[in-house]
Coordinates of C-alpha atoms in Angstrom, one line a residue:
M56 CA 128.2 -54.5 143.6
D57 CA 129.3 -55.3 140.1
R58 CA 131.7 -53.2 138.2
S59 CA 129.1 -51.8 135.8
A60 CA 127.2 -50.2 138.7
V61 CA 130.4 -48.6 140.1
R62 CA 131.3 -47.2 136.7
T63 CA 127.7 -45.8 136.4
R64 CA 128.1 -44.0 139.7
R65 CA 131.5 -42.6 138.8
R66 CA 130.0 -41.3 135.6
G67 CA 127.1 -39.8 137.5
R68 CA 129.6 -37.9 139.7
L69 CA 131.9 -36.7 136.9
L70 CA 129.2 -35.7 134.4
P71 CA 127.8 -32.7 136.4
G72 CA 131.4 -31.4 137.0
L73 CA 132.3 -31.6 133.4
V74 CA 129.0 -29.8 132.4
A75 CA 129.7 -27.1 135.0
R76 CA 133.2 -26.6 133.7
L77 CA 131.9 -26.3 130.1
L78 CA 129.3 -23.8 131.2
G79 CA 131.9 -21.7 133.2
R80 CA 130.5 -22.7 136.6
T81 CA 132.4 -24.0 139.6
D82 CA 131.2 -26.4 142.3
E83 CA 130.6 -25.0 145.7
A84 CA 132.9 -27.6 147.1
A85 CA 135.7 -26.2 145.0
G86 CA 135.8 -23.0 147.1
P87 CA 135.1 -19.3 146.4
T88 CA 136.0 -17.8 143.0
P89 CA 139.2 -15.7 143.4
R90 CA 138.7 -12.0 142.7
R91 CA 140.3 -10.4 139.7
A92 CA 143.3 -8.2 140.1
N93 CA 143.0 -4.5 141.2
P94 CA 142.0 -2.2 138.3
D95 CA 144.6 0.1 136.9
A96 CA 142.9 3.1 138.5
V97 CA 143.7 1.8 142.0
V98 CA 146.8 3.5 143.3
D99 CA 146.7 1.8 146.7
C100 CA 144.3 0.0 149.1
A101 CA 144.9 -0.8 152.7
V102 CA 143.1 -1.7 155.9
Y103 CA 144.0 0.2 159.0
V104 CA 143.3 -1.2 162.5
A105 CA 143.7 1.2 165.4
G106 CA 145.9 3.5 163.3
R107 CA 148.2 0.7 162.0
R108 CA 148.2 -0.5 158.4
E109 CA 147.6 -4.2 157.9
P110 CA 150.1 -6.0 155.7
G111 CA 149.4 -6.6 152.0
R112 CA 147.3 -4.8 149.4
P113 CA 143.9 -6.6 149.2
H114 CA 141.2 -6.0 146.7
Y115 CA 139.0 -3.1 147.9
A116 CA 135.9 -5.4 148.3
D117 CA 137.8 -7.8 150.5
A118 CA 139.4 -5.0 152.4
Y119 CA 136.0 -3.4 153.1
D120 CA 134.5 -6.7 154.3
R121 CA 137.4 -7.1 156.6
A122 CA 137.2 -3.5 157.9
R123 CA 133.5 -4.0 158.7
R124 CA 134.2 -7.2 160.7
T125 CA 137.1 -5.7 162.7
R126 CA 136.8 -3.3 165.6
R127 CA 138.4 0.2 165.1
A128 CA 139.2 -0.6 161.4
F129 CA 138.6 1.2 158.1
V130 CA 139.8 0.9 154.6
W131 CA 141.5 3.6 152.5
L132 CA 141.1 3.2 148.8
G133 CA 143.0 5.6 146.5
L134 CA 141.9 6.0 142.8
H135 CA 143.4 8.1 140.0
E136 CA 141.1 9.1 137.2
P137 CA 138.9 5.9 137.3
G138 CA 136.8 4.9 134.3
P139 CA 133.0 4.5 134.4
A140 CA 133.2 0.7 134.9
V141 CA 135.7 0.9 137.7
M142 CA 133.9 3.7 139.5
A143 CA 130.5 1.9 139.2
A144 CA 132.0 -1.2 140.8
V145 CA 133.5 0.8 143.5
G146 CA 130.3 2.7 144.1
R147 CA 128.4 -0.6 144.5
T148 CA 130.9 -1.9 146.9
F149 CA 130.9 1.1 149.2
G150 CA 127.3 2.0 148.8
L151 CA 127.7 5.3 146.9
D152 CA 124.6 6.7 145.1
E153 CA 124.5 7.6 141.4
L154 CA 125.2 11.3 142.0
A155 CA 128.3 10.6 144.0
V156 CA 129.6 8.2 141.3
A157 CA 128.9 10.8 138.6
Q158 CA 130.7 13.4 140.6
A159 CA 133.7 11.2 141.0
L160 CA 134.0 10.6 137.2
A161 CA 134.0 14.4 136.4
D162 CA 136.8 16.9 137.2
G163 CA 136.9 20.6 137.6
H164 CA 134.6 20.7 140.7
R165 CA 134.6 23.7 143.1
P166 CA 135.8 23.0 146.6
T167 CA 132.9 22.0 148.7
V168 CA 131.6 19.6 151.4
Q169 CA 128.4 17.6 150.8
R170 CA 126.4 14.8 152.4
H171 CA 125.2 11.8 150.3
G172 CA 123.2 9.9 152.8
E173 CA 125.7 8.4 155.2
V174 CA 128.6 9.4 153.1
T175 CA 130.4 12.8 153.3
L176 CA 132.0 14.2 150.2
L177 CA 134.9 16.7 150.5
V178 CA 136.1 18.2 147.3
L179 CA 139.5 20.0 147.1
R180 CA 141.5 21.5 144.2
T181 CA 145.1 20.5 143.7
A182 CA 147.8 22.8 142.5
G183 CA 151.4 22.4 141.2
Y184 CA 154.0 24.8 140.0
V185 CA 155.2 24.2 136.4
E186 CA 158.9 24.9 136.1
H187 CA 159.8 27.2 133.2
T188 CA 163.0 28.9 132.1
E189 CA 161.3 32.2 131.2
L190 CA 157.9 33.6 131.2
T191 CA 156.2 33.9 127.8
A192 CA 152.8 34.8 126.6
T193 CA 151.7 31.1 126.7
S194 CA 153.7 29.8 129.6
E195 CA 151.9 27.4 132.0
V196 CA 152.8 28.4 135.5
I197 CA 150.3 26.6 137.6
D198 CA 148.7 23.2 136.9
T199 CA 145.5 22.4 138.7
G200 CA 143.3 19.4 139.3
D201 CA 141.0 18.1 142.0
V202 CA 140.7 15.4 144.6
M203 CA 137.5 14.1 146.1
V204 CA 137.4 12.4 149.5
F205 CA 134.4 10.1 150.2
L206 CA 134.1 9.4 153.9
G207 CA 131.9 6.6 155.3
D208 CA 131.7 4.8 158.6
R209 CA 134.4 2.3 157.8
F210 CA 136.0 3.7 154.6
A211 CA 137.8 6.6 153.1
L212 CA 137.8 6.8 149.3
T213 CA 140.0 9.3 147.5
V214 CA 139.5 10.0 143.8
R215 CA 142.1 12.3 142.1
H216 CA 142.0 13.9 138.7
G217 CA 145.0 15.6 137.1
A218 CA 148.7 15.2 137.2
T219 CA 149.3 17.2 140.3
G220 CA 148.5 16.5 144.0
A221 CA 149.7 12.9 144.2
L222 CA 148.5 11.3 147.5
T223 CA 151.2 8.7 147.9
P224 CA 153.3 11.1 150.1
V225 CA 150.1 11.8 152.1
R226 CA 149.6 8.2 152.9
E227 CA 153.2 7.6 153.8
D228 CA 153.3 10.6 156.1
V229 CA 150.0 9.9 158.0
Q230 CA 151.0 6.2 158.4
R231 CA 153.9 7.4 160.5
R232 CA 151.3 9.0 162.8
P233 CA 149.1 6.2 164.1
G234 CA 147.6 8.4 166.8
V235 CA 146.0 10.5 164.0
L236 CA 145.0 7.5 161.9
A237 CA 143.3 5.9 164.9
E238 CA 140.6 8.5 164.6
G239 CA 139.2 6.7 161.6
P240 CA 138.4 7.9 158.0
W241 CA 138.3 11.6 159.0
A242 CA 142.1 11.3 159.6
V243 CA 142.4 10.7 155.9
A244 CA 140.4 13.9 155.2
Y245 CA 142.6 15.9 157.5
A246 CA 145.8 14.5 155.9
V247 CA 144.6 15.3 152.4
C248 CA 143.5 18.8 153.4
A249 CA 146.9 19.4 155.1
R250 CA 148.8 18.2 152.0
M251 CA 146.8 20.4 149.6
V252 CA 147.3 23.5 151.8
D253 CA 151.1 22.7 151.9
L254 CA 151.1 22.6 148.1
Y255 CA 149.3 26.0 148.0
L256 CA 152.0 27.6 150.2
E257 CA 154.7 25.9 148.1
V258 CA 153.3 27.2 144.8
A259 CA 152.8 30.6 146.4
G260 CA 156.6 30.7 147.2
H261 CA 157.4 29.9 143.5
L262 CA 155.0 32.6 142.4
E263 CA 156.6 35.2 144.6
R264 CA 159.9 34.6 142.8
D265 CA 158.2 35.0 139.4
L266 CA 156.6 38.2 140.5
E267 CA 160.0 39.6 141.7
R268 CA 161.5 38.9 138.3
V269 CA 158.6 40.5 136.5
E270 CA 158.7 43.5 138.8
E271 CA 162.5 43.9 138.2
S272 CA 162.0 43.7 134.5
V273 CA 159.2 46.3 134.5
F274 CA 161.1 48.9 136.5
A275 CA 164.6 48.2 135.1
R276 CA 166.4 50.9 133.1
E277 CA 166.5 48.7 130.1
R278 CA 162.9 47.4 130.1
D279 CA 162.3 44.1 128.4
A280 CA 158.9 43.2 130.1
D281 CA 156.2 42.4 127.6
I282 CA 152.7 43.2 128.8
Q283 CA 151.5 39.9 127.3
H284 CA 153.8 38.1 129.7
I285 CA 152.4 40.0 132.7
Y286 CA 148.9 39.3 131.6
Q287 CA 149.6 35.6 131.3
L288 CA 151.0 35.5 134.8
K289 CA 147.9 37.4 135.9
R290 CA 145.7 34.7 134.4
E291 CA 147.7 31.9 136.2
V292 CA 147.3 33.7 139.5
V293 CA 143.6 34.1 139.0
E294 CA 143.3 30.3 138.3
F295 CA 145.3 29.6 141.4
K296 CA 143.1 32.0 143.4
R297 CA 140.0 30.2 142.2
A298 CA 141.4 26.9 143.4
V299 CA 142.4 28.1 146.9
L300 CA 139.9 30.7 148.1
P301 CA 136.7 28.6 147.9
L302 CA 138.2 26.0 150.2
Q303 CA 137.7 28.4 153.2
A304 CA 134.0 27.9 153.5
P305 CA 134.1 24.0 153.5
L306 CA 136.8 23.9 156.1
R307 CA 134.9 26.3 158.3
A308 CA 131.7 24.3 157.8
L309 CA 133.6 21.1 158.9
L310 CA 134.7 22.8 162.1
E311 CA 131.2 24.0 162.9
Q312 CA 129.6 20.6 162.3
R313 CA 128.7 18.5 165.3
G314 CA 128.1 14.8 165.1
E315 CA 128.5 14.4 161.3
G316 CA 131.8 16.2 161.1
P317 CA 135.3 15.2 162.2
P318 CA 135.8 13.8 165.7
P319 CA 136.7 16.2 168.4
A320 CA 140.2 14.9 168.6
L321 CA 140.8 16.2 165.0
H322 CA 139.3 19.6 165.5
R323 CA 142.5 21.3 166.4
W324 CA 144.3 19.7 163.4
F325 CA 141.6 21.0 161.1
A326 CA 141.9 24.4 162.8
D327 CA 145.6 24.4 162.1
V328 CA 144.9 23.6 158.4
E329 CA 142.4 26.5 158.3
S330 CA 144.9 28.8 159.7
R331 CA 147.5 27.9 157.1
L332 CA 144.9 28.2 154.4
T333 CA 144.2 31.7 155.5
R334 CA 147.9 32.5 155.2
A335 CA 147.9 31.1 151.7
V336 CA 144.8 33.1 150.8
D337 CA 146.4 36.3 152.1
R338 CA 149.5 35.7 150.1
I339 CA 147.6 35.0 146.9
G340 CA 145.5 38.1 147.4
S341 CA 148.6 40.2 147.8
Y342 CA 150.1 38.7 144.7
D343 CA 147.0 39.5 142.8
E344 CA 147.1 43.1 143.9
L345 CA 150.8 43.4 143.2
L346 CA 150.2 42.1 139.7
N347 CA 147.5 44.6 139.2
S348 CA 149.9 47.3 140.2
I349 CA 152.6 46.0 137.9
L350 CA 150.2 45.8 135.0
Q351 CA 148.9 49.3 135.6
S352 CA 152.5 50.6 135.9
R353 CA 153.5 48.9 132.6
L354 CA 150.4 50.4 130.9
A355 CA 151.4 53.8 132.2
Q356 CA 154.9 53.3 131.0
L357 CA 153.6 52.4 127.6
A358 CA 151.5 55.5 127.5
V359 CA 154.4 57.7 128.5
E360 CA 156.6 56.0 125.9
Q361 CA 153.9 56.6 123.2
N362 CA 153.6 60.2 124.4
N363 CA 157.4 60.7 124.1
D364 CA 157.3 59.2 120.6
M365 CA 154.5 61.5 119.6
R366 CA 156.4 64.5 120.9
K367 CA 159.5 63.5 118.9
I368 CA 157.5 63.0 115.8
A369 CA 155.8 66.4 116.3
A370 CA 159.2 68.1 116.9
W371 CA 160.8 66.7 113.7
A372 CA 157.6 67.5 111.8
A373 CA 157.9 71.2 112.9
I374 CA 161.6 71.3 111.8
A375 CA 160.7 69.8 108.5
A376 CA 157.8 72.2 108.1
T377 CA 160.1 75.2 108.3
Q378 CA 162.2 73.9 105.5
T379 CA 159.1 73.2 103.5
A380 CA 157.8 76.7 104.1
V381 CA 160.9 78.4 103.0
A382 CA 161.4 76.2 100.0
G383 CA 157.7 76.7 99.1
V384 CA 158.0 80.5 99.2
Y385 CA 161.0 80.6 97.0
G386 CA 159.7 77.9 94.7
M387 CA 156.5 79.8 93.7
N388 CA 158.4 81.5 90.8
F389 CA 156.4 84.8 90.8
A390 CA 157.6 87.3 88.3
R391 CA 158.2 90.0 90.9
M392 CA 160.1 88.7 93.9
P393 CA 162.8 90.8 95.5
E394 CA 165.2 87.9 96.0
L395 CA 165.0 86.4 92.5
G396 CA 167.6 88.8 91.1
W397 CA 169.8 88.7 94.1
R398 CA 173.2 87.1 93.6
Y399 CA 173.3 85.4 96.9
G400 CA 169.6 84.5 97.1
Y401 CA 170.1 80.7 96.8
A402 CA 172.8 80.7 99.5
G403 CA 170.7 83.0 101.7
A404 CA 167.7 80.6 101.4
L405 CA 169.8 77.6 102.4
L406 CA 171.3 79.6 105.3
L407 CA 167.8 80.6 106.5
M408 CA 166.6 77.0 106.3
A409 CA 169.6 75.7 108.2
T410 CA 169.4 78.5 110.9
A411 CA 165.7 77.7 111.4
A412 CA 166.3 74.0 111.7
V413 CA 169.2 74.4 114.2
T414 CA 167.2 76.9 116.3
L415 CA 164.1 74.7 116.5
H416 CA 166.2 71.6 117.3
R417 CA 167.9 73.4 120.2
L418 CA 164.6 74.6 121.5
F419 CA 163.0 71.2 121.4
R420 CA 166.0 69.6 123.0
R421 CA 165.9 72.1 125.8
S422 CA 162.2 71.4 126.4
G423 CA 162.7 67.6 126.4
W424 CA 160.9 66.9 123.2
L425 CA 164.0 65.5 121.5

């Protein structure tokens, strides 16, 4: 074979590769295209096999493929406030429908449990206590958000909105309990529910201290409690109440489900979460009632203070009226008045005015008006 033919064959082999590179394509023999790095919304992604985390942090698509090929495995993907593009890609990977993707992009959902085909959606509200030196009319006491847990056959997807309720401690804690994680994706749902209820109880403890300080300021001898501060705390408690109370129905529904709900081995753990949630609900309800009582007491105090002020004003007005009456009588300047020609008439009028003022002042002091 002459050299010209060899050169022609080499050119024939190189030319398609160069064209493919120019067009952004790769030859099948060059191997699969590497995936892009994890999006910024991805907090963590891991594959769990028999309750143990596999090393590394793979891309969620690779992790899901591996979980489906491995026995007793599932993938847990955690997202924080994902954008539309990221959530759409995640939805295509895990088979979420359009409604589920739209729900994951929005925040402010009410706690609920829903079924989207083969996927179960559990929505919970997060809560966190905002530290503050003193309560004001605009103080933020409780910061709320939400977390959505999508559960499939081989995956658990958590989507969190808001600054509170970080799930990194949840993952670290449940990874130390392989027996629980071995139950599959529902173990993630249990861990998230348990963490949220623990946060509710923690916030309730901080609220109790705020209520004690407000109660002391309302009933102290030197009252400095502003009714606007009490009303602001009332609003924060109501917001907290709206985040916690609606979770009772979804948890009860999960315990009553058969087949599509959590596995039997996790029922007692979910029952423990429901019991602690009931305790948190009772505490929040008692705080709400106590705030109502404090608010009514402060309103009653303000009414009493206003009544006392009105009585003082009326007492001083009566004292001033006697002076005005006497001065008015002797200032009429009629031609025939018995006291006009009296030598001590002026002094007598002043003495009468002073006597009337002192007498009325003592009477009002004795009756508690002054």
